[in-house]
């Protein structure tokens, strides 16, 4: 692929060389440079790969993207940009022929609930006969393949590579967790989401090497709603208005109430939540409402209408289920499938019931803090 094609849409200055060179590899890690590589120089927290350009050229880099002045052989093409991280994301999308445009992309952000909510949506899509992929803290899933991941949201090059693999595997949807670090480090720069979901926010990931303040953390989370077409947000979170400040998407709100009529601000509502513990079940029951139908009509084994069972304990997981159901309602997925999935949902390390008897239960739960 010509450098001209890879850098299409990139705002840059051509310092030397030409854009017609043929690029075989796009690299941001100097250890992975091969002949005919385009090397994107990034200033990291520990190292600055601008200092490695001579080594990169010796290994076979024939083009460089840089943020600052470098000195290399005149045969090497050099492009200068304002942000190498932004450039890496845009070039990665072009290098893999914009794979995300060939699927429906669902992004989930928030301090808590990303992993559980994404697994719920992924499982419902799969049970409904769709072909989804999943990217998040527990790894990457598509078809029957599982790939481990070191980041909740992979680096932009890896992310677009994964998108391309999912397209090749026939995926129609991608459900992905989008961390605040992903926005801060420009891993999803230029990516357009079809749907964005906000679960909640509280102070986290604030400190050296992460976010300098809660305001910065919140601003990064809010970026999703400037990059998505349709947003679904937790209206019960006290920071929701800040999350939606200057958003560019159509917005739907979900929340909880004793009675749906109490909340005129909601498009989707969860009510009548009850903790349930039976011989082979620990979780909750609840009623789901939408502004279009007020209640979903559902016939389950007990003949009850509009009542769901959630087979994962924890009151906060009701919020995750509400977020998932709100999206599946917009996607017009069958209610009976949603019911089946939520009743039997299991998420590794997330209020995971591993043993239960009359005397006690053992639950495994994990959180980053």
mmCIF file of C-alpha atoms in Angstrom:
data_model
loop_
_atom_site.group_PDB
_atom_site.id
_atom_site.type_symbol
_atom_site.label_atom_id
_atom_site.label_comp_id
_atom_site.label_asym_id
_atom_site.label_seq_id
_atom_site.Cartn_x
_atom_site.Cartn_y
_atom_site.Cartn_z
ATOM 1 C CA UNK A 1 0.000 0.000 0.000
ATOM 2 C CA UNK A 2 1.339 3.430 -0.872
ATOM 3 C CA UNK A 3 2.132 5.858 1.923
ATOM 4 C CA UNK A 4 -0.256 8.289 0.225
ATOM 5 C CA UNK A 5 -3.152 5.879 0.832
ATOM 6 C CA UNK A 6 -2.191 5.167 4.442
ATOM 7 C CA UNK A 7 -1.971 8.865 5.319
ATOM 8 C CA UNK A 8 -5.164 9.849 3.518
ATOM 9 C CA UNK A 9 -7.053 12.309 5.729
ATOM 10 C CA UNK A 10 -4.022 12.941 7.925
ATOM 11 C CA UNK A 11 -3.065 16.574 8.483
ATOM 12 C CA UNK A 12 0.715 16.570 8.054
ATOM 13 C CA UNK A 13 3.714 18.319 6.550
ATOM 14 C CA UNK A 14 5.983 16.457 4.128
ATOM 15 C CA UNK A 15 9.490 17.234 5.405
ATOM 16 C CA UNK A 16 11.379 15.081 2.888
ATOM 17 C CA UNK A 17 10.846 12.182 0.480
ATOM 18 C CA UNK A 18 7.601 11.353 -1.312
ATOM 19 C CA UNK A 19 4.228 9.769 -0.617
ATOM 20 C CA UNK A 20 4.421 7.130 -3.354
ATOM 21 C CA UNK A 21 6.694 4.730 -1.459
ATOM 22 C CA UNK A 22 5.245 1.268 -0.948
ATOM 23 C CA UNK A 23 4.647 0.404 2.702
ATOM 24 C CA UNK A 24 4.396 -3.209 3.841
ATOM 25 C CA UNK A 25 4.324 -2.743 7.622
ATOM 26 C CA UNK A 26 2.954 -0.096 9.978
ATOM 27 C CA UNK A 27 4.952 -0.049 13.234
ATOM 28 C CA UNK A 28 5.047 2.030 16.415
ATOM 29 C CA UNK A 29 7.311 -0.333 18.402
ATOM 30 C CA UNK A 30 10.907 -0.083 17.148
ATOM 31 C CA UNK A 31 11.533 -3.718 18.094
ATOM 32 C CA UNK A 32 9.034 -4.837 15.443
ATOM 33 C CA UNK A 33 10.429 -2.899 12.480
ATOM 34 C CA UNK A 34 10.871 -4.875 9.265
ATOM 35 C CA UNK A 35 12.002 -3.826 5.785
ATOM 36 C CA UNK A 36 9.654 -1.349 4.081
ATOM 37 C CA UNK A 37 8.056 -0.199 7.343
ATOM 38 C CA UNK A 38 6.343 3.049 8.201
ATOM 39 C CA UNK A 39 7.527 3.892 11.720
ATOM 40 C CA UNK A 40 5.325 6.149 13.851
ATOM 41 C CA UNK A 41 7.463 7.890 16.473
ATOM 42 C CA UNK A 42 5.652 8.327 19.782
ATOM 43 C CA UNK A 43 6.797 10.045 22.936
ATOM 44 C CA UNK A 44 5.872 7.739 25.803
ATOM 45 C CA UNK A 45 6.000 8.115 29.577
ATOM 46 C CA UNK A 46 9.357 6.292 29.755
ATOM 47 C CA UNK A 47 10.903 6.423 26.269
ATOM 48 C CA UNK A 48 10.721 8.645 23.210
ATOM 49 C CA UNK A 49 10.956 6.691 19.976
ATOM 50 C CA UNK A 50 12.082 9.837 18.141
ATOM 51 C CA UNK A 51 15.473 8.974 19.660
ATOM 52 C CA UNK A 52 15.423 5.636 17.821
ATOM 53 C CA UNK A 53 14.993 6.825 14.221
ATOM 54 C CA UNK A 54 18.547 5.883 13.129
ATOM 55 C CA UNK A 55 18.084 2.365 14.464
ATOM 56 C CA UNK A 56 14.656 2.229 12.791
ATOM 57 C CA UNK A 57 16.087 3.168 9.402
ATOM 58 C CA UNK A 58 18.866 0.589 9.752
ATOM 59 C CA UNK A 59 16.227 -2.080 10.423
ATOM 60 C CA UNK A 60 14.282 -1.134 7.293
ATOM 61 C CA UNK A 61 11.989 1.807 8.016
ATOM 62 C CA UNK A 62 11.557 3.753 4.774
ATOM 63 C CA UNK A 63 9.103 6.337 6.135
ATOM 64 C CA UNK A 64 8.658 8.103 9.453
ATOM 65 C CA UNK A 65 5.811 9.983 11.117
ATOM 66 C CA UNK A 66 7.177 12.376 13.720
ATOM 67 C CA UNK A 67 6.080 15.130 16.082
ATOM 68 C CA UNK A 68 9.415 16.920 16.164
ATOM 69 C CA UNK A 69 12.495 17.437 14.037
ATOM 70 C CA UNK A 70 14.658 14.392 13.325
ATOM 71 C CA UNK A 71 17.758 13.866 11.174
ATOM 72 C CA UNK A 72 17.806 10.863 8.860
ATOM 73 C CA UNK A 73 19.065 9.881 5.419
ATOM 74 C CA UNK A 74 17.419 11.911 2.636
ATOM 75 C CA UNK A 75 16.108 8.677 1.071
ATOM 76 C CA UNK A 76 13.713 8.261 4.016
ATOM 77 C CA UNK A 77 10.307 9.933 3.769
ATOM 78 C CA UNK A 78 9.443 12.027 6.814
ATOM 79 C CA UNK A 79 5.996 13.368 7.703
ATOM 80 C CA UNK A 80 5.476 15.716 10.631
ATOM 81 C CA UNK A 81 2.189 15.827 12.567
ATOM 82 C CA UNK A 82 0.901 17.544 15.689
ATOM 83 C CA UNK A 83 0.032 14.232 17.395
ATOM 84 C CA UNK A 84 1.698 10.923 16.561
ATOM 85 C CA UNK A 85 -0.895 9.021 18.593
ATOM 86 C CA UNK A 86 -3.720 10.522 16.548
ATOM 87 C CA UNK A 87 -1.764 9.763 13.390
ATOM 88 C CA UNK A 88 -1.241 6.136 14.438
ATOM 89 C CA UNK A 89 -4.986 5.640 14.888
ATOM 90 C CA UNK A 90 -5.898 7.243 11.555
ATOM 91 C CA UNK A 91 -3.132 5.419 9.667
ATOM 92 C CA UNK A 92 -4.044 2.091 11.272
ATOM 93 C CA UNK A 93 -7.652 2.454 10.114
ATOM 94 C CA UNK A 94 -6.484 3.146 6.544
ATOM 95 C CA UNK A 95 -3.812 0.411 6.614
ATOM 96 C CA UNK A 96 -6.476 -2.203 7.408
ATOM 97 C CA UNK A 97 -8.956 -0.690 4.901
ATOM 98 C CA UNK A 98 -11.311 0.820 7.496
ATOM 99 C CA UNK A 99 -12.709 -2.484 8.847
ATOM 100 C CA UNK A 100 -14.893 -0.892 11.539
ATOM 101 C CA UNK A 101 -17.031 0.710 8.826
ATOM 102 C CA UNK A 102 -18.134 -2.787 7.822
ATOM 103 C CA UNK A 103 -19.653 -3.611 11.239
ATOM 104 C CA UNK A 104 -21.963 -2.060 13.839
ATOM 105 C CA UNK A 105 -19.775 -0.725 16.651
ATOM 106 C CA UNK A 106 -21.075 -0.528 20.238
ATOM 107 C CA UNK A 107 -18.874 1.257 22.789
ATOM 108 C CA UNK A 108 -19.372 1.091 26.561
ATOM 109 C CA UNK A 109 -17.686 3.500 28.961
ATOM 110 C CA UNK A 110 -17.949 4.128 32.696
ATOM 111 C CA UNK A 111 -16.055 3.521 35.918
ATOM 112 C CA UNK A 112 -17.915 0.311 36.726
ATOM 113 C CA UNK A 113 -20.016 -2.131 34.748
ATOM 114 C CA UNK A 114 -18.253 -2.072 31.373
ATOM 115 C CA UNK A 115 -17.223 -5.726 31.403
ATOM 116 C CA UNK A 116 -20.539 -7.088 32.675
ATOM 117 C CA UNK A 117 -22.673 -4.922 30.379
ATOM 118 C CA UNK A 118 -20.577 -5.761 27.330
ATOM 119 C CA UNK A 119 -20.836 -9.503 28.059
ATOM 120 C CA UNK A 120 -24.617 -9.185 28.426
ATOM 121 C CA UNK A 121 -24.975 -7.431 25.071
ATOM 122 C CA UNK A 122 -22.539 -9.787 23.349
ATOM 123 C CA UNK A 123 -24.372 -12.841 24.714
ATOM 124 C CA UNK A 124 -27.786 -11.523 23.651
ATOM 125 C CA UNK A 125 -26.538 -10.765 20.126
ATOM 126 C CA UNK A 126 -24.996 -14.213 19.875
ATOM 127 C CA UNK A 127 -28.129 -15.961 21.165
ATOM 128 C CA UNK A 128 -30.195 -13.940 18.668
ATOM 129 C CA UNK A 129 -28.230 -15.476 15.806
ATOM 130 C CA UNK A 130 -26.079 -12.416 15.095
ATOM 131 C CA UNK A 131 -22.323 -12.570 14.621
ATOM 132 C CA UNK A 132 -20.730 -10.355 17.292
ATOM 133 C CA UNK A 133 -17.193 -9.734 18.435
ATOM 134 C CA UNK A 134 -16.202 -8.613 21.940
ATOM 135 C CA UNK A 135 -13.246 -6.497 23.080
ATOM 136 C CA UNK A 136 -12.605 -5.779 26.755
ATOM 137 C CA UNK A 137 -10.907 -6.502 30.057
ATOM 138 C CA UNK A 138 -11.548 -10.245 29.828
ATOM 139 C CA UNK A 139 -9.959 -10.394 26.376
ATOM 140 C CA UNK A 140 -11.126 -10.494 22.778
ATOM 141 C CA UNK A 141 -13.776 -12.893 21.504
ATOM 142 C CA UNK A 142 -15.134 -13.611 18.031
ATOM 143 C CA UNK A 143 -16.484 -16.797 16.550
ATOM 144 C CA UNK A 144 -14.991 -19.415 18.874
ATOM 145 C CA UNK A 145 -11.644 -17.662 19.206
ATOM 146 C CA UNK A 146 -10.337 -15.995 22.378
ATOM 147 C CA UNK A 147 -7.327 -13.659 22.398
ATOM 148 C CA UNK A 148 -5.801 -12.349 25.625
ATOM 149 C CA UNK A 149 -5.393 -8.583 25.950
ATOM 150 C CA UNK A 150 -3.214 -6.484 28.261
ATOM 151 C CA UNK A 151 -5.453 -3.410 27.978
ATOM 152 C CA UNK A 152 -9.201 -2.941 28.342
ATOM 153 C CA UNK A 153 -9.016 -1.094 25.017
ATOM 154 C CA UNK A 154 -6.024 -2.167 22.886
ATOM 155 C CA UNK A 155 -3.600 0.296 21.267
ATOM 156 C CA UNK A 156 -5.001 1.744 18.028
ATOM 157 C CA UNK A 157 -2.900 -0.407 15.661
ATOM 158 C CA UNK A 158 -3.899 -3.616 17.464
ATOM 159 C CA UNK A 159 -7.486 -2.415 17.674
ATOM 160 C CA UNK A 160 -7.855 -1.922 13.924
ATOM 161 C CA UNK A 161 -6.024 -5.197 13.313
ATOM 162 C CA UNK A 162 -8.610 -6.931 15.522
ATOM 163 C CA UNK A 163 -11.432 -5.176 13.667
ATOM 164 C CA UNK A 164 -9.989 -6.516 10.400
ATOM 165 C CA UNK A 165 -9.817 -10.055 11.799
ATOM 166 C CA UNK A 166 -13.439 -9.765 12.928
ATOM 167 C CA UNK A 167 -14.544 -8.624 9.459
ATOM 168 C CA UNK A 168 -12.704 -11.579 7.916
ATOM 169 C CA UNK A 169 -14.490 -13.883 10.390
ATOM 170 C CA UNK A 170 -17.874 -12.509 9.308
ATOM 171 C CA UNK A 171 -18.686 -10.412 12.399
ATOM 172 C CA UNK A 172 -21.641 -8.044 12.064
ATOM 173 C CA UNK A 173 -21.320 -6.321 15.451
ATOM 174 C CA UNK A 174 -18.475 -5.350 17.761
ATOM 175 C CA UNK A 175 -19.168 -4.761 21.459
ATOM 176 C CA UNK A 176 -16.231 -3.073 23.144
ATOM 177 C CA UNK A 177 -15.283 -1.544 26.452
ATOM 178 C CA UNK A 178 -13.851 1.935 25.949
ATOM 179 C CA UNK A 179 -11.647 3.018 28.836
ATOM 180 C CA UNK A 180 -10.811 6.600 29.734
ATOM 181 C CA UNK A 181 -7.187 5.748 28.928
ATOM 182 C CA UNK A 182 -8.300 4.822 25.416
ATOM 183 C CA UNK A 183 -9.466 8.401 24.886
ATOM 184 C CA UNK A 184 -6.518 9.931 26.746
ATOM 185 C CA UNK A 185 -3.997 7.932 24.697
ATOM 186 C CA UNK A 186 -5.946 8.431 21.425
ATOM 187 C CA UNK A 187 -6.477 4.684 20.915
ATOM 188 C CA UNK A 188 -9.941 5.271 19.430
ATOM 189 C CA UNK A 189 -9.156 8.608 17.769
ATOM 190 C CA UNK A 190 -11.187 8.975 14.585
ATOM 191 C CA UNK A 191 -13.314 5.909 15.334
ATOM 192 C CA UNK A 192 -17.046 6.410 14.817
ATOM 193 C CA UNK A 193 -19.309 4.396 17.128
ATOM 194 C CA UNK A 194 -22.842 3.503 16.111
ATOM 195 C CA UNK A 195 -23.900 3.284 19.764
ATOM 196 C CA UNK A 196 -22.290 4.597 22.929
ATOM 197 C CA UNK A 197 -23.319 3.564 26.464
ATOM 198 C CA UNK A 198 -22.461 5.335 29.731
ATOM 199 C CA UNK A 199 -22.852 3.225 32.879
ATOM 200 C CA UNK A 200 -21.624 5.475 35.738
ATOM 201 C CA UNK A 201 -18.661 7.494 36.928
ATOM 202 C CA UNK A 202 -16.772 7.946 40.189
ATOM 203 C CA UNK A 203 -13.185 9.023 40.982
ATOM 204 C CA UNK A 204 -10.780 6.383 39.660
ATOM 205 C CA UNK A 205 -7.588 6.140 37.576
ATOM 206 C CA UNK A 206 -6.467 9.524 38.861
ATOM 207 C CA UNK A 207 -2.769 10.004 39.568
ATOM 208 C CA UNK A 208 0.679 9.822 38.033
ATOM 209 C CA UNK A 209 0.631 8.265 34.581
ATOM 210 C CA UNK A 210 -3.166 8.385 34.431
ATOM 211 C CA UNK A 211 -5.619 11.290 34.719
ATOM 212 C CA UNK A 212 -4.469 14.469 36.428
ATOM 213 C CA UNK A 213 -7.924 15.172 37.906
ATOM 214 C CA UNK A 214 -11.491 13.899 38.104
ATOM 215 C CA UNK A 215 -12.464 16.605 35.603
ATOM 216 C CA UNK A 216 -9.948 15.227 33.108
ATOM 217 C CA UNK A 217 -11.179 11.680 33.761
ATOM 218 C CA UNK A 218 -14.793 12.752 33.197
ATOM 219 C CA UNK A 219 -13.925 14.674 30.023
ATOM 220 C CA UNK A 220 -12.298 11.559 28.557
ATOM 221 C CA UNK A 221 -15.389 9.460 29.320
ATOM 222 C CA UNK A 222 -17.601 12.142 27.766
ATOM 223 C CA UNK A 223 -15.648 11.957 24.500
ATOM 224 C CA UNK A 224 -17.586 8.826 23.514
ATOM 225 C CA UNK A 225 -20.701 10.961 23.038
ATOM 226 C CA UNK A 226 -18.870 13.142 20.563
ATOM 227 C CA UNK A 227 -17.872 10.063 18.566
ATOM 228 C CA UNK A 228 -21.121 8.078 18.479
ATOM 229 C CA UNK A 229 -24.366 8.365 16.522
ATOM 230 C CA UNK A 230 -26.710 7.217 19.299
ATOM 231 C CA UNK A 231 -25.957 7.507 23.004
ATOM 232 C CA UNK A 232 -27.561 5.659 25.924
ATOM 233 C CA UNK A 233 -26.822 7.092 29.349
ATOM 234 C CA UNK A 234 -27.548 6.278 32.974
ATOM 235 C CA UNK A 235 -29.800 9.172 33.987
ATOM 236 C CA UNK A 236 -29.402 8.263 37.679
ATOM 237 C CA UNK A 237 -25.713 9.163 37.714
ATOM 238 C CA UNK A 238 -25.209 12.655 39.199
ATOM 239 C CA UNK A 239 -22.639 13.515 36.527
ATOM 240 C CA UNK A 240 -24.772 12.598 33.508
ATOM 241 C CA UNK A 241 -25.315 16.216 32.410
ATOM 242 C CA UNK A 242 -21.552 16.792 32.356
ATOM 243 C CA UNK A 243 -21.100 13.588 30.375
ATOM 244 C CA UNK A 244 -23.552 14.883 27.770
ATOM 245 C CA UNK A 245 -22.180 18.425 27.649
ATOM 246 C CA UNK A 246 -21.531 19.338 23.992
ATOM 247 C CA UNK A 247 -22.434 15.824 22.855
ATOM 248 C CA UNK A 248 -23.171 15.406 19.145
ATOM 249 C CA UNK A 249 -25.349 12.285 19.239
ATOM 250 C CA UNK A 250 -29.008 11.456 19.688
ATOM 251 C CA UNK A 251 -29.514 10.557 23.362
ATOM 252 C CA UNK A 252 -31.668 7.977 25.152
ATOM 253 C CA UNK A 253 -31.808 7.851 28.965
ATOM 254 C CA UNK A 254 -32.298 4.862 31.236
ATOM 255 C CA UNK A 255 -32.829 4.742 35.000
ATOM 256 C CA UNK A 256 -34.657 3.190 37.933
ATOM 257 C CA UNK A 257 -37.910 4.082 39.699
ATOM 258 C CA UNK A 258 -40.624 2.501 41.800
ATOM 259 C CA UNK A 259 -43.086 3.320 39.021
ATOM 260 C CA UNK A 260 -42.293 4.275 35.445
ATOM 261 C CA UNK A 261 -44.766 7.183 35.583
ATOM 262 C CA UNK A 262 -42.519 8.864 38.178
ATOM 263 C CA UNK A 263 -39.745 9.428 35.644
ATOM 264 C CA UNK A 264 -40.803 11.506 32.655
ATOM 265 C CA UNK A 265 -37.121 12.004 31.777
ATOM 266 C CA UNK A 266 -36.553 8.321 30.976
ATOM 267 C CA UNK A 267 -36.804 6.382 27.751
ATOM 268 C CA UNK A 268 -36.139 3.087 29.526
ATOM 269 C CA UNK A 269 -36.811 2.200 33.140
ATOM 270 C CA UNK A 270 -36.286 -0.630 35.605
ATOM 271 C CA UNK A 271 -38.745 -1.051 38.480
ATOM 272 C CA UNK A 272 -39.922 -3.535 41.107
ATOM 273 C CA UNK A 273 -36.457 -5.006 41.671
ATOM 274 C CA UNK A 274 -36.373 -7.893 44.140
ATOM 275 C CA UNK A 275 -33.520 -10.031 45.411
ATOM 276 C CA UNK A 276 -34.097 -13.723 44.742
ATOM 277 C CA UNK A 277 -32.401 -16.754 46.187
ATOM 278 C CA UNK A 278 -33.520 -20.252 45.351
ATOM 279 C CA UNK A 279 -31.862 -23.639 45.271
ATOM 280 C CA UNK A 280 -30.171 -23.145 41.904
ATOM 281 C CA UNK A 281 -30.489 -19.378 41.492
ATOM 282 C CA UNK A 282 -29.061 -16.274 43.150
ATOM 283 C CA UNK A 283 -29.934 -12.966 41.547
ATOM 284 C CA UNK A 284 -32.846 -10.596 41.083
ATOM 285 C CA UNK A 285 -36.172 -10.128 39.386
ATOM 286 C CA UNK A 286 -37.286 -6.837 37.871
ATOM 287 C CA UNK A 287 -39.674 -5.200 35.418
ATOM 288 C CA UNK A 288 -38.356 -3.426 32.335
ATOM 289 C CA UNK A 289 -40.271 -0.545 30.743
ATOM 290 C CA UNK A 290 -39.780 1.481 27.596
ATOM 291 C CA UNK A 291 -41.351 4.813 26.702
ATOM 292 C CA UNK A 292 -42.830 3.297 23.547
ATOM 293 C CA UNK A 293 -44.649 0.360 25.104
ATOM 294 C CA UNK A 294 -44.519 1.152 28.845
ATOM 295 C CA UNK A 295 -44.014 -2.537 29.533
ATOM 296 C CA UNK A 296 -42.596 -5.373 27.529
ATOM 297 C CA UNK A 297 -44.988 -8.292 27.252
ATOM 298 C CA UNK A 298 -43.221 -11.447 28.125
ATOM 299 C CA UNK A 299 -44.591 -14.911 28.895
ATOM 300 C CA UNK A 300 -42.169 -16.903 31.023
ATOM 301 C CA UNK A 301 -42.509 -20.310 32.636
ATOM 302 C CA UNK A 302 -44.573 -18.876 35.510
ATOM 303 C CA UNK A 303 -46.958 -17.009 33.254
ATOM 304 C CA UNK A 304 -45.791 -13.623 34.583
ATOM 305 C CA UNK A 305 -45.679 -10.668 32.218
ATOM 306 C CA UNK A 306 -42.838 -8.163 31.753
ATOM 307 C CA UNK A 307 -40.728 -9.603 34.579
ATOM 308 C CA UNK A 308 -37.090 -10.514 33.958
ATOM 309 C CA UNK A 309 -34.769 -12.664 36.025
ATOM 310 C CA UNK A 310 -31.113 -11.676 36.337
ATOM 311 C CA UNK A 311 -28.900 -14.606 37.228
ATOM 312 C CA UNK A 312 -25.998 -12.591 38.591
ATOM 313 C CA UNK A 313 -26.191 -11.153 42.120
ATOM 314 C CA UNK A 314 -25.562 -7.544 43.160
ATOM 315 C CA UNK A 315 -27.948 -4.606 43.043
ATOM 316 C CA UNK A 316 -25.548 -2.700 40.762
ATOM 317 C CA UNK A 317 -25.844 -5.470 38.182
ATOM 318 C CA UNK A 318 -29.473 -4.461 37.717
ATOM 319 C CA UNK A 319 -28.130 -1.193 36.277
ATOM 320 C CA UNK A 320 -25.902 -3.160 33.913
ATOM 321 C CA UNK A 321 -28.861 -5.268 32.804
ATOM 322 C CA UNK A 322 -30.918 -2.102 32.271
ATOM 323 C CA UNK A 323 -28.194 -0.648 30.052
ATOM 324 C CA UNK A 324 -28.035 -3.865 28.022
ATOM 325 C CA UNK A 325 -31.815 -4.137 27.668
ATOM 326 C CA UNK A 326 -32.131 -0.491 26.621
ATOM 327 C CA UNK A 327 -29.772 -1.123 23.709
ATOM 328 C CA UNK A 328 -31.347 -4.424 22.727
ATOM 329 C CA UNK A 329 -34.734 -2.676 22.687
ATOM 330 C CA UNK A 330 -33.357 -0.107 20.233
ATOM 331 C CA UNK A 331 -31.870 -2.939 18.161
ATOM 332 C CA UNK A 332 -35.294 -4.690 18.187
ATOM 333 C CA UNK A 333 -33.842 -7.963 19.462
ATOM 334 C CA UNK A 334 -36.373 -10.574 20.637
ATOM 335 C CA UNK A 335 -37.459 -10.137 24.259
ATOM 336 C CA UNK A 336 -37.578 -13.878 24.936
ATOM 337 C CA UNK A 337 -33.921 -14.180 23.974
ATOM 338 C CA UNK A 338 -32.998 -11.298 26.279
ATOM 339 C CA UNK A 339 -34.882 -13.022 29.076
ATOM 340 C CA UNK A 340 -33.086 -16.330 28.520
ATOM 341 C CA UNK A 341 -29.635 -14.749 28.410
ATOM 342 C CA UNK A 342 -30.057 -12.559 31.506
ATOM 343 C CA UNK A 343 -31.458 -15.417 33.560
ATOM 344 C CA UNK A 344 -28.399 -17.529 32.791
ATOM 345 C CA UNK A 345 -25.694 -14.870 32.439
ATOM 346 C CA UNK A 346 -22.266 -15.613 33.870
ATOM 347 C CA UNK A 347 -19.299 -13.243 33.560
ATOM 348 C CA UNK A 348 -15.854 -14.445 34.592
ATOM 349 C CA UNK A 349 -14.731 -12.710 37.783
ATOM 350 C CA UNK A 350 -17.782 -10.436 37.976
ATOM 351 C CA UNK A 351 -19.994 -11.511 40.899
ATOM 352 C CA UNK A 352 -19.348 -15.008 39.608
ATOM 353 C CA UNK A 353 -21.196 -17.651 41.593
ATOM 354 C CA UNK A 354 -18.894 -20.651 41.820
ATOM 355 C CA UNK A 355 -20.638 -22.666 44.548
ATOM 356 C CA UNK A 356 -23.864 -22.509 46.517
ATOM 357 C CA UNK A 357 -25.575 -24.644 49.142
ATOM 358 C CA UNK A 358 -28.082 -24.113 51.933
ATOM 359 C CA UNK A 359 -25.424 -22.872 54.330
ATOM 360 C CA UNK A 360 -23.328 -20.542 52.196
ATOM 361 C CA UNK A 361 -22.354 -19.350 48.712
ATOM 362 C CA UNK A 362 -18.969 -18.609 47.172
ATOM 363 C CA UNK A 363 -18.776 -15.657 44.791
ATOM 364 C CA UNK A 364 -15.688 -14.381 42.947
ATOM 365 C CA UNK A 365 -15.652 -10.657 42.160
ATOM 366 C CA UNK A 366 -12.958 -8.390 40.779
ATOM 367 C CA UNK A 367 -12.514 -4.641 40.395
ATOM 368 C CA UNK A 368 -9.472 -2.611 39.326
ATOM 369 C CA UNK A 369 -9.397 -0.724 42.624
#
